[in-house]
Amino acid sequence: SQVKNGDGYTPLGPWIETTLHSPDSVALSVIRNGETVRSSSTSRLPSTLAQVIVYVTSWMSLGPGDVILTGAPETSIAIQPGATVEVAVEGIGSITNDIVREEAVSSSRERPGSGSSRC
C-alpha cells in the first residue's frame, strides 16, 4: 500500500529547521488522539545522520532546502481515518494532522499537504 508517497502524504512544515545541536540523539514522539503512542530517539536509527548524508550524496546531489527522510526508528503505529496525529521532534517543534479518507481529500477544496493526511 502507498502509505508514504503521493500528494499530501508527507506533511512538512510550517518550517524546516536547519540546525540541530545533537542530531544523533533527538527525542521523537508520536501522539495519536492525545495519547503518546511512541517515544523514541534518532539514536535508535540504524545509521547516524552523517552516515545517511554520506550514503545519499554518493549517488545524488543535495542542495539547500533538500530534505532526507530517514523513516521511523521503530515500528509503525496503526492509524485510522478520524484520528488526529501529532509528531513532535525535540528542539524543532511538532506538526499535527487529521487523518481523512482519500475520497474526502479528493472531494474537498483543500490543497494536498494543507493540514490533512491521507490514509
Short mmCIF file of C-alpha atoms in Angstrom, two decimals:
data_model
loop_
_atom_site.label_atom_id
_atom_site.label_comp_id
_atom_site.label_asym_id
_atom_site.label_seq_id
_atom_site.Cartn_x
_atom_site.Cartn_y
_atom_site.Cartn_z
CA SER A 1 0.00 0.00 0.00
CA GLN A 2 1.08 3.55 -0.64
CA VAL A 3 1.35 4.98 2.86
CA LYS A 4 4.34 7.28 2.47
CA ASN A 5 4.28 8.51 -1.14
CA GLY A 6 1.90 10.76 -3.00
CA ASP A 7 0.47 14.26 -2.93
CA GLY A 8 -0.27 15.28 0.65
CA TYR A 9 1.37 12.19 2.14
CA THR A 10 4.45 13.80 3.66
CA PRO A 11 3.45 16.96 5.50
CA LEU A 12 6.45 19.10 6.38
CA GLY A 13 6.39 22.49 7.96
CA PRO A 14 5.41 25.10 8.57
CA TRP A 15 9.18 25.49 8.52
CA ILE A 16 12.28 23.33 8.13
CA GLU A 17 14.84 23.57 10.94
CA THR A 18 18.37 23.63 9.55
CA THR A 19 20.36 23.32 12.77
CA LEU A 20 20.20 20.60 15.40
CA HIS A 21 22.89 20.63 18.08
CA SER A 22 22.94 16.86 18.64
CA PRO A 23 21.19 15.31 15.61
CA ASP A 24 22.03 11.76 16.66
CA SER A 25 20.14 11.96 19.96
CA VAL A 26 16.93 13.89 19.28
CA ALA A 27 13.78 12.78 21.12
CA LEU A 28 10.81 11.88 18.89
CA SER A 29 7.18 11.39 19.93
CA VAL A 30 4.01 10.33 18.15
CA ILE A 31 0.76 11.36 19.79
CA ARG A 32 -2.48 9.81 18.49
CA ASN A 33 -5.74 11.36 19.69
CA GLY A 34 -3.94 13.00 22.63
CA GLU A 35 -2.16 9.82 23.79
CA THR A 36 1.58 9.29 23.33
CA VAL A 37 1.83 6.02 21.42
CA ARG A 38 5.52 6.11 20.53
CA SER A 39 8.56 7.72 22.15
CA SER A 40 11.95 7.20 20.60
CA SER A 41 15.13 8.94 19.53
CA THR A 42 17.25 9.40 16.44
CA SER A 43 19.86 7.40 18.37
CA ARG A 44 17.77 4.30 17.56
CA LEU A 45 18.13 4.73 13.79
CA PRO A 46 20.33 2.07 12.17
CA SER A 47 22.77 4.72 10.86
CA THR A 48 23.89 8.11 12.14
CA LEU A 49 22.57 11.09 10.24
CA ALA A 50 26.12 11.80 8.99
CA GLN A 51 26.29 8.26 7.57
CA VAL A 52 22.92 8.76 5.86
CA ILE A 53 24.12 12.01 4.27
CA VAL A 54 27.35 10.38 3.06
CA TYR A 55 25.38 7.50 1.54
CA VAL A 56 22.79 9.71 -0.17
CA THR A 57 25.39 12.09 -1.59
CA SER A 58 27.34 9.15 -3.01
CA TRP A 59 24.63 8.78 -5.68
CA MET A 60 22.84 12.15 -5.83
CA SER A 61 23.48 15.84 -5.23
CA LEU A 62 21.90 17.69 -2.34
CA GLY A 63 21.27 21.40 -2.26
CA PRO A 64 19.92 23.98 0.17
CA GLY A 65 16.38 23.10 1.20
CA ASP A 66 16.61 19.41 0.27
CA VAL A 67 15.09 17.04 2.80
CA ILE A 68 16.22 13.47 3.54
CA LEU A 69 13.53 11.28 5.08
CA THR A 70 15.10 8.63 7.32
CA GLY A 71 11.97 6.76 8.32
CA ALA A 72 10.98 5.91 11.85
CA PRO A 73 13.47 4.35 14.26
CA GLU A 74 10.88 1.81 15.39
CA THR A 75 7.80 0.04 14.07
CA SER A 76 4.85 1.96 12.71
CA ILE A 77 1.59 2.60 14.53
CA ALA A 78 -1.93 1.93 13.35
CA ILE A 79 -3.98 4.96 12.40
CA GLN A 80 -7.48 5.19 11.03
CA PRO A 81 -9.50 7.96 9.39
CA GLY A 82 -10.82 10.28 12.08
CA ALA A 83 -7.62 10.17 14.13
CA THR A 84 -5.52 13.21 14.94
CA VAL A 85 -1.79 12.51 14.85
CA GLU A 86 0.92 14.79 16.19
CA VAL A 87 4.62 14.18 15.59
CA ALA A 88 6.96 16.07 17.94
CA VAL A 89 10.70 16.47 17.46
CA GLU A 90 12.79 17.80 20.34
CA GLY A 91 14.34 21.16 19.56
CA ILE A 92 12.19 21.70 16.48
CA GLY A 93 8.51 21.52 17.39
CA SER A 94 5.56 19.47 16.26
CA ILE A 95 3.11 19.05 13.41
CA THR A 96 -0.46 17.84 13.81
CA ASN A 97 -2.65 16.36 11.09
CA ASP A 98 -6.17 14.99 10.96
CA ILE A 99 -6.33 11.65 9.16
CA VAL A 100 -9.04 11.50 6.49
CA ARG A 101 -10.00 9.04 3.78
CA GLU A 102 -8.55 9.77 0.35
CA GLU A 103 -12.05 10.35 -1.06
CA ALA A 104 -12.62 13.12 1.48
CA VAL A 105 -9.40 14.86 0.44
CA SER A 106 -10.13 14.44 -3.27
CA SER A 107 -13.60 15.92 -2.96
CA SER A 108 -12.59 18.83 -0.73
CA ARG A 109 -11.15 22.13 -1.86
CA GLU A 110 -8.07 21.71 0.37
CA ARG A 111 -4.68 21.53 -1.27
CA PRO A 112 -2.68 18.38 -0.51
CA GLY A 113 -0.43 18.99 2.47
CA SER A 114 -2.66 21.71 3.91
CA GLY A 115 -3.29 20.01 7.24
CA SER A 116 -4.85 16.68 6.33
CA SER A 117 -3.01 13.46 5.63
CA ARG A 118 -4.40 10.61 3.58
CA CYS A 119 -4.93 7.09 4.81
#
